[in-house]
PDB file of C-alpha atoms in Angstrom:
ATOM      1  CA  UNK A   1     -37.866 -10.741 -66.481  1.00 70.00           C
ATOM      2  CA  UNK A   2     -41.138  -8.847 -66.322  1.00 82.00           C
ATOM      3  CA  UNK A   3     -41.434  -6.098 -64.648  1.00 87.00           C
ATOM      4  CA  UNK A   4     -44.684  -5.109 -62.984  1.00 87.00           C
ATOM      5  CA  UNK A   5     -46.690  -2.492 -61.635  1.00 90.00           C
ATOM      6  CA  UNK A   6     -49.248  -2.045 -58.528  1.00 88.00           C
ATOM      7  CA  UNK A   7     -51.741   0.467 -57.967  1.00 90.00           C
ATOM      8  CA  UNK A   8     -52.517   0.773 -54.599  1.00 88.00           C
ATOM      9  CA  UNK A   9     -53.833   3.695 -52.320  1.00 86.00           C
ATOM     10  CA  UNK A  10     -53.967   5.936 -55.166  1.00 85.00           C
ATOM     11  CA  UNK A  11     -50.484   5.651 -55.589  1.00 86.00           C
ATOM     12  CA  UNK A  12     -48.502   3.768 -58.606  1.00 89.00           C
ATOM     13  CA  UNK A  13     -45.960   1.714 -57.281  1.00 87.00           C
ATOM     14  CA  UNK A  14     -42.863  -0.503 -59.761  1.00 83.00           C
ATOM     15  CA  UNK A  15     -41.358  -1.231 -61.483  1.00 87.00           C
ATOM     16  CA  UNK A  16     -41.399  -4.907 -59.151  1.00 85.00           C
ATOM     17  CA  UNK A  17     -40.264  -8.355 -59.461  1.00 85.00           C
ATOM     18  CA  UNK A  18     -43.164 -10.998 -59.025  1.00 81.00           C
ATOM     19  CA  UNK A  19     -41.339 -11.584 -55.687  1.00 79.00           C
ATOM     20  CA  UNK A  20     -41.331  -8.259 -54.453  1.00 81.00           C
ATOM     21  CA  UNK A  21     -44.925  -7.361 -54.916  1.00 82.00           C
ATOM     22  CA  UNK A  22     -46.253  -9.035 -51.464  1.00 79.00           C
ATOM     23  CA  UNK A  23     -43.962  -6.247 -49.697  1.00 80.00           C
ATOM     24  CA  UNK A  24     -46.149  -3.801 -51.159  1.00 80.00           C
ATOM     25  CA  UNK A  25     -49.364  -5.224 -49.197  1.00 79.00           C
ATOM     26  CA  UNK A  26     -50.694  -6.246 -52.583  1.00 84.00           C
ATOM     27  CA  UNK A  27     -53.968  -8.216 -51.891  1.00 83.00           C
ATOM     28  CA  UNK A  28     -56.205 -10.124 -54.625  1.00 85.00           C
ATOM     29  CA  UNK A  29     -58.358  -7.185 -54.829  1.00 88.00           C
ATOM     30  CA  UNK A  30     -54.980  -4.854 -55.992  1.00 89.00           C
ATOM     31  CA  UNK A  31     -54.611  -3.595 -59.378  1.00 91.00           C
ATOM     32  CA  UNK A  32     -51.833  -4.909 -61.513  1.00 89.00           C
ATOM     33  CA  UNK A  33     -50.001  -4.097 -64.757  1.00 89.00           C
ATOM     34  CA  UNK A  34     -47.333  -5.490 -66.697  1.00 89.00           C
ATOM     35  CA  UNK A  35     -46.391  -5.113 -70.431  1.00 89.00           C
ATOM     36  CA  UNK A  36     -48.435  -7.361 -72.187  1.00 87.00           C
ATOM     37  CA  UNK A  37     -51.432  -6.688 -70.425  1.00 87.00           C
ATOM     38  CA  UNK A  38     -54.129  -4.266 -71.743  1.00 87.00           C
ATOM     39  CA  UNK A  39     -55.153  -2.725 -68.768  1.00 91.00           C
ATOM     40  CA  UNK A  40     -54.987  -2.148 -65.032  1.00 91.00           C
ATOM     41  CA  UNK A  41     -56.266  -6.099 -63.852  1.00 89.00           C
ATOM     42  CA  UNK A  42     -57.248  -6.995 -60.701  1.00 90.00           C
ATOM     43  CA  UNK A  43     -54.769  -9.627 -58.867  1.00 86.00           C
ATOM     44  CA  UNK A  44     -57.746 -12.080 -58.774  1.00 87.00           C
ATOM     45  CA  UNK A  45     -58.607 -12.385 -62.168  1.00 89.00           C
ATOM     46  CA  UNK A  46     -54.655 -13.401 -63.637  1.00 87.00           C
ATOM     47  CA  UNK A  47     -54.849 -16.654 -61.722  1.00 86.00           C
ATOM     48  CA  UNK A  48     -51.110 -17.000 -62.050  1.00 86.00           C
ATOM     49  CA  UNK A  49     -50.378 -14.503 -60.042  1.00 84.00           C
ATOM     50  CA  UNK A  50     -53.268 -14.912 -57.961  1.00 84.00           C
ATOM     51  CA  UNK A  51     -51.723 -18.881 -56.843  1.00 84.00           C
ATOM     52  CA  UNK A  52     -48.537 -16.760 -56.494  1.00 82.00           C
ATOM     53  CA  UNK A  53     -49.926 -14.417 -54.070  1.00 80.00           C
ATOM     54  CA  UNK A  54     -52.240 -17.273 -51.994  1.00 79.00           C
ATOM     55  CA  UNK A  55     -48.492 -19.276 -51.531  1.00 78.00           C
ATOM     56  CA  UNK A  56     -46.924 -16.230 -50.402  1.00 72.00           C
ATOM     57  CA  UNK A  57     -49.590 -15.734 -47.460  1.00 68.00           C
ATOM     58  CA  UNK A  58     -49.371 -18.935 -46.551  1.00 64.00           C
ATOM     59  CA  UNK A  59     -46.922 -19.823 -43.507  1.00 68.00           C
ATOM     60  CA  UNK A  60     -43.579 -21.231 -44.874  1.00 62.00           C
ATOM     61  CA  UNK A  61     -41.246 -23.362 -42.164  1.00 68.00           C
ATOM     62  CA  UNK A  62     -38.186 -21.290 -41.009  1.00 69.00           C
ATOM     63  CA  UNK A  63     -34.930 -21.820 -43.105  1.00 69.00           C
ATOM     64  CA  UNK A  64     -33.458 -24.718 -41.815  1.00 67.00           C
ATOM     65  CA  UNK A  65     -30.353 -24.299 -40.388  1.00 65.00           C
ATOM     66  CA  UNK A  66     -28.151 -28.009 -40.421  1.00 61.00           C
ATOM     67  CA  UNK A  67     -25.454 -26.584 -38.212  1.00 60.00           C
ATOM     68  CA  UNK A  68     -27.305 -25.589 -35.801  1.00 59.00           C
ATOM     69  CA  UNK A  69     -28.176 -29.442 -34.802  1.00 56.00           C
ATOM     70  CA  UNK A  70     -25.080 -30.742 -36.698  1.00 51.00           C
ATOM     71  CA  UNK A  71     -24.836 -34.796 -37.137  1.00 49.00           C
ATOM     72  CA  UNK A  72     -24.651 -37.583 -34.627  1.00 46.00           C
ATOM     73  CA  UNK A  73     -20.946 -38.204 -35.858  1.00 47.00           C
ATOM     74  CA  UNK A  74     -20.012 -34.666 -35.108  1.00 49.00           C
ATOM     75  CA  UNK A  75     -20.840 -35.189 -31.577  1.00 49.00           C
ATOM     76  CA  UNK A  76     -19.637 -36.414 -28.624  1.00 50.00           C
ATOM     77  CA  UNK A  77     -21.281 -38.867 -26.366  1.00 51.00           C
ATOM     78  CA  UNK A  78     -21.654 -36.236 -24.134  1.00 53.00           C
ATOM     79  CA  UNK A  79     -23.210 -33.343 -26.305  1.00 51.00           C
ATOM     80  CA  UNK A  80     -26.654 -35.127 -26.944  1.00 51.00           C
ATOM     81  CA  UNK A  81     -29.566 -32.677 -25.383  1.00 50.00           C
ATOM     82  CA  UNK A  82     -31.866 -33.360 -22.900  1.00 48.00           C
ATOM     83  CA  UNK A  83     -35.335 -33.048 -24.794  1.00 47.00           C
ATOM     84  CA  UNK A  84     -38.069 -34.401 -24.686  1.00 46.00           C
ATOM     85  CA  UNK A  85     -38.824 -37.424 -26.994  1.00 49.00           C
ATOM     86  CA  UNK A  86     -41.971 -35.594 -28.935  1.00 50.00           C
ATOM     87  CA  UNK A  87     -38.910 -32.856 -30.120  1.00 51.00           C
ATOM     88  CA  UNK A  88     -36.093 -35.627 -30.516  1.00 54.00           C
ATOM     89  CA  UNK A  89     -34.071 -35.264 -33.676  1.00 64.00           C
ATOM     90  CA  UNK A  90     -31.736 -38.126 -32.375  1.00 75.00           C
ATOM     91  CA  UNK A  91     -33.379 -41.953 -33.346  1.00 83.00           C
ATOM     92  CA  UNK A  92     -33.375 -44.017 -30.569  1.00 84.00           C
ATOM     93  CA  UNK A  93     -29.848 -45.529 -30.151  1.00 89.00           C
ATOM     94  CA  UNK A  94     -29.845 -49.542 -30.224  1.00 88.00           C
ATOM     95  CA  UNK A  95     -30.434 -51.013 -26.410  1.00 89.00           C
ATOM     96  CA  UNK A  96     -28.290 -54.404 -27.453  1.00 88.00           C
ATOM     97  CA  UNK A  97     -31.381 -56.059 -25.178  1.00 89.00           C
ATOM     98  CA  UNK A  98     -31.491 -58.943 -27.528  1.00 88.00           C
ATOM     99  CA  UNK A  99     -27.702 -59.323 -28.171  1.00 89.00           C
ATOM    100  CA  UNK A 100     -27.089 -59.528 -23.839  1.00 88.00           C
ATOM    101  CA  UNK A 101     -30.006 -62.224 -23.724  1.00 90.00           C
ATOM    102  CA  UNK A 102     -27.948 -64.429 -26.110  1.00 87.00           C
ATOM    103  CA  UNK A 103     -24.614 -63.161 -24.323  1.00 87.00           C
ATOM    104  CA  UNK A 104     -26.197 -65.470 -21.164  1.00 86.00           C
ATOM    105  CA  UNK A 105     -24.931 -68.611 -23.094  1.00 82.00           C
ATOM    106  CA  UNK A 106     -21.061 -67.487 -23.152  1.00 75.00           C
ATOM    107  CA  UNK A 107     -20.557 -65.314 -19.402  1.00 79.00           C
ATOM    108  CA  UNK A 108     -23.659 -65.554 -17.119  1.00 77.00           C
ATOM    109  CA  UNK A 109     -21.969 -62.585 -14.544  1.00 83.00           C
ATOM    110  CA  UNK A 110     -20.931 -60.490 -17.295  1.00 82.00           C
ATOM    111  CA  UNK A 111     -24.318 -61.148 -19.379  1.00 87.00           C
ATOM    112  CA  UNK A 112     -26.407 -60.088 -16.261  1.00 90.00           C
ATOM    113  CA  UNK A 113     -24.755 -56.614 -16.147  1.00 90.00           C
ATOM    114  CA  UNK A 114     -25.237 -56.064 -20.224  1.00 89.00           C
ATOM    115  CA  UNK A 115     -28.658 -56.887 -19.600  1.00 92.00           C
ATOM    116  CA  UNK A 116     -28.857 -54.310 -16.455  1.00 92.00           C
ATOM    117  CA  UNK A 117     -27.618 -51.816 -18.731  1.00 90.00           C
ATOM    118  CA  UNK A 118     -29.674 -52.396 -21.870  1.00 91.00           C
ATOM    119  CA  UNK A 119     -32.932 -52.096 -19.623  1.00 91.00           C
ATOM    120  CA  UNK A 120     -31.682 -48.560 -19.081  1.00 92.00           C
ATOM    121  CA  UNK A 121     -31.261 -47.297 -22.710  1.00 91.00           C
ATOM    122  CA  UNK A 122     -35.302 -47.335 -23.523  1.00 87.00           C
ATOM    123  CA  UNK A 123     -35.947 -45.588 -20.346  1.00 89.00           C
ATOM    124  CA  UNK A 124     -33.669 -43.290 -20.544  1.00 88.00           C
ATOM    125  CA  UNK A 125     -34.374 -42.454 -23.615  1.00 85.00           C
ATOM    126  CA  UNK A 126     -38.194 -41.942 -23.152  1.00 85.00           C
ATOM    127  CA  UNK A 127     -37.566 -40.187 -20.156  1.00 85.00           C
ATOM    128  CA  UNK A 128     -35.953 -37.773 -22.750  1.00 81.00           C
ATOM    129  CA  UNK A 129     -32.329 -37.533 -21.539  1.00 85.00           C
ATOM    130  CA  UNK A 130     -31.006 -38.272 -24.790  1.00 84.00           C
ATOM    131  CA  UNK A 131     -27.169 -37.930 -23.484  1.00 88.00           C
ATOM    132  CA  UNK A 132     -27.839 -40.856 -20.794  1.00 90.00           C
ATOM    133  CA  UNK A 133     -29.517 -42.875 -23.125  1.00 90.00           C
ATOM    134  CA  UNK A 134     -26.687 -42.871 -25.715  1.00 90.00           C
ATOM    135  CA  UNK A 135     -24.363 -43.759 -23.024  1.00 92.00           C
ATOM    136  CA  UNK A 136     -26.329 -46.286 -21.561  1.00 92.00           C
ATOM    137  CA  UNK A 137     -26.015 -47.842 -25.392  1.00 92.00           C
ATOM    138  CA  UNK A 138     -22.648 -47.642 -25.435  1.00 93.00           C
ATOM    139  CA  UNK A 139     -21.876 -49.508 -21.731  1.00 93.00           C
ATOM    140  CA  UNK A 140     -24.618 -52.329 -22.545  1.00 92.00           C
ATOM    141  CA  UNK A 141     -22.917 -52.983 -26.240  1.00 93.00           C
ATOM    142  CA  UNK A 142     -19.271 -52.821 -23.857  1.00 93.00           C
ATOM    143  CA  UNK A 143     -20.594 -55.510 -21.225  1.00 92.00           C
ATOM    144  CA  UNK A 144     -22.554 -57.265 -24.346  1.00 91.00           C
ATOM    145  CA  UNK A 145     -18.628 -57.682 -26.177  1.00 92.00           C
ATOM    146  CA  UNK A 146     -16.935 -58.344 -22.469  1.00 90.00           C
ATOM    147  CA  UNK A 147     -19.413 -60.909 -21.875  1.00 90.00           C
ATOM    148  CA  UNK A 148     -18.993 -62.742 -25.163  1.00 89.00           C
ATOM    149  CA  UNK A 149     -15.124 -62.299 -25.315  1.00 90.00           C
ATOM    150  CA  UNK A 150     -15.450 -63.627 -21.716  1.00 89.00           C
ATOM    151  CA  UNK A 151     -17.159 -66.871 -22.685  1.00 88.00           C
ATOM    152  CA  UNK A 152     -15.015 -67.250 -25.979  1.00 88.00           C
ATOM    153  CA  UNK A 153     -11.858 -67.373 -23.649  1.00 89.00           C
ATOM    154  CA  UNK A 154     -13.329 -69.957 -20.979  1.00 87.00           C
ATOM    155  CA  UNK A 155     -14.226 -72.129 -24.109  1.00 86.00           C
ATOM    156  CA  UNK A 156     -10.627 -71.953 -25.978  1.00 89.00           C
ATOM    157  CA  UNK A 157      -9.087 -72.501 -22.422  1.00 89.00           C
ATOM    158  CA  UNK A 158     -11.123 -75.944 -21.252  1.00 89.00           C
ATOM    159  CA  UNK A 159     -10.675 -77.187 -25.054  1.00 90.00           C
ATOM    160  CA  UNK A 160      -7.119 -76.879 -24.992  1.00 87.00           C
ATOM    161  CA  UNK A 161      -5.738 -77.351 -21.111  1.00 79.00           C
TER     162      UNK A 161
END
């Protein structure tokens, strides 16, 4: 790896890495050397270096962190924050709406309460109490399966007594 040199406040500074020569408060008007090169160069004329330099000053996102947030599978049902929906990293969880509209034709009673709950999902959700919302997913997709298993029965048991 090359190995190179700054000149800065009178002072010679390196051997360096590339990487290490931002620590150094090297600037595109700093002097640089490495083998190869005939004589003490300006950063802004070795455009190479120069692009290396510009990315370097340039805000880079914080190191992302995955356990820190973990995975929807790793959680509970109660571990979801409360955030608000603009800094959400869960997606919105399914509201079974449509499923408890069709569950009307099976179990009126027991459609009527999936349907209750489903309402609640979206506005939980949006509200951005992301734990409520998840739960609220789970009981409408419970009364959704209740209400269908419910209508299933009553159909097997007028068919056959």
């Amino acid at each position: 790896m090359k190995k190179y040199y700054l000149y800065i406040n009178g002072e010679t500074i390196g051997p360096l890495f590339l990487s290490d020569i931002t620590e150094y408060g090297a600037t595109e008007q700093t002097y640089i050397w490495y083998p190869g090169l005939d004589k003490w160069t300006r950063i802004a004329e070795l455009p190479d270096i120069a692009e290396f330099l510009q990315r370097q000053q340039e805000p880079q996102p914080p190191i992302f962190n995955p356990s820190t947030f973990g995975s929807l599978k790793e959680r509970s049902c109660c571990d979801y924050p409360s955030t608000p929906p603009a800094n959400n990293l869960f997606p919105r969880p399914n509201n079974y709406l449509a499923e408890s509209i069709m569950a009307l034709l099976f179990c009126f009673p027991l459609a009527i309460v999936a349907i209750i709950k489903a309402t609640k999902v979206n506005r939980y959700y949006d509200e951005g109490d992301v734990n409520k919302s998840y739960i609220a997913s789970t009981e409408a997709r419970n009364w959704f399966i209740a209400s269908v298993a419910m209508g299933l029965f009553s159909f097997l048991m007028l068919m056959f007594f």
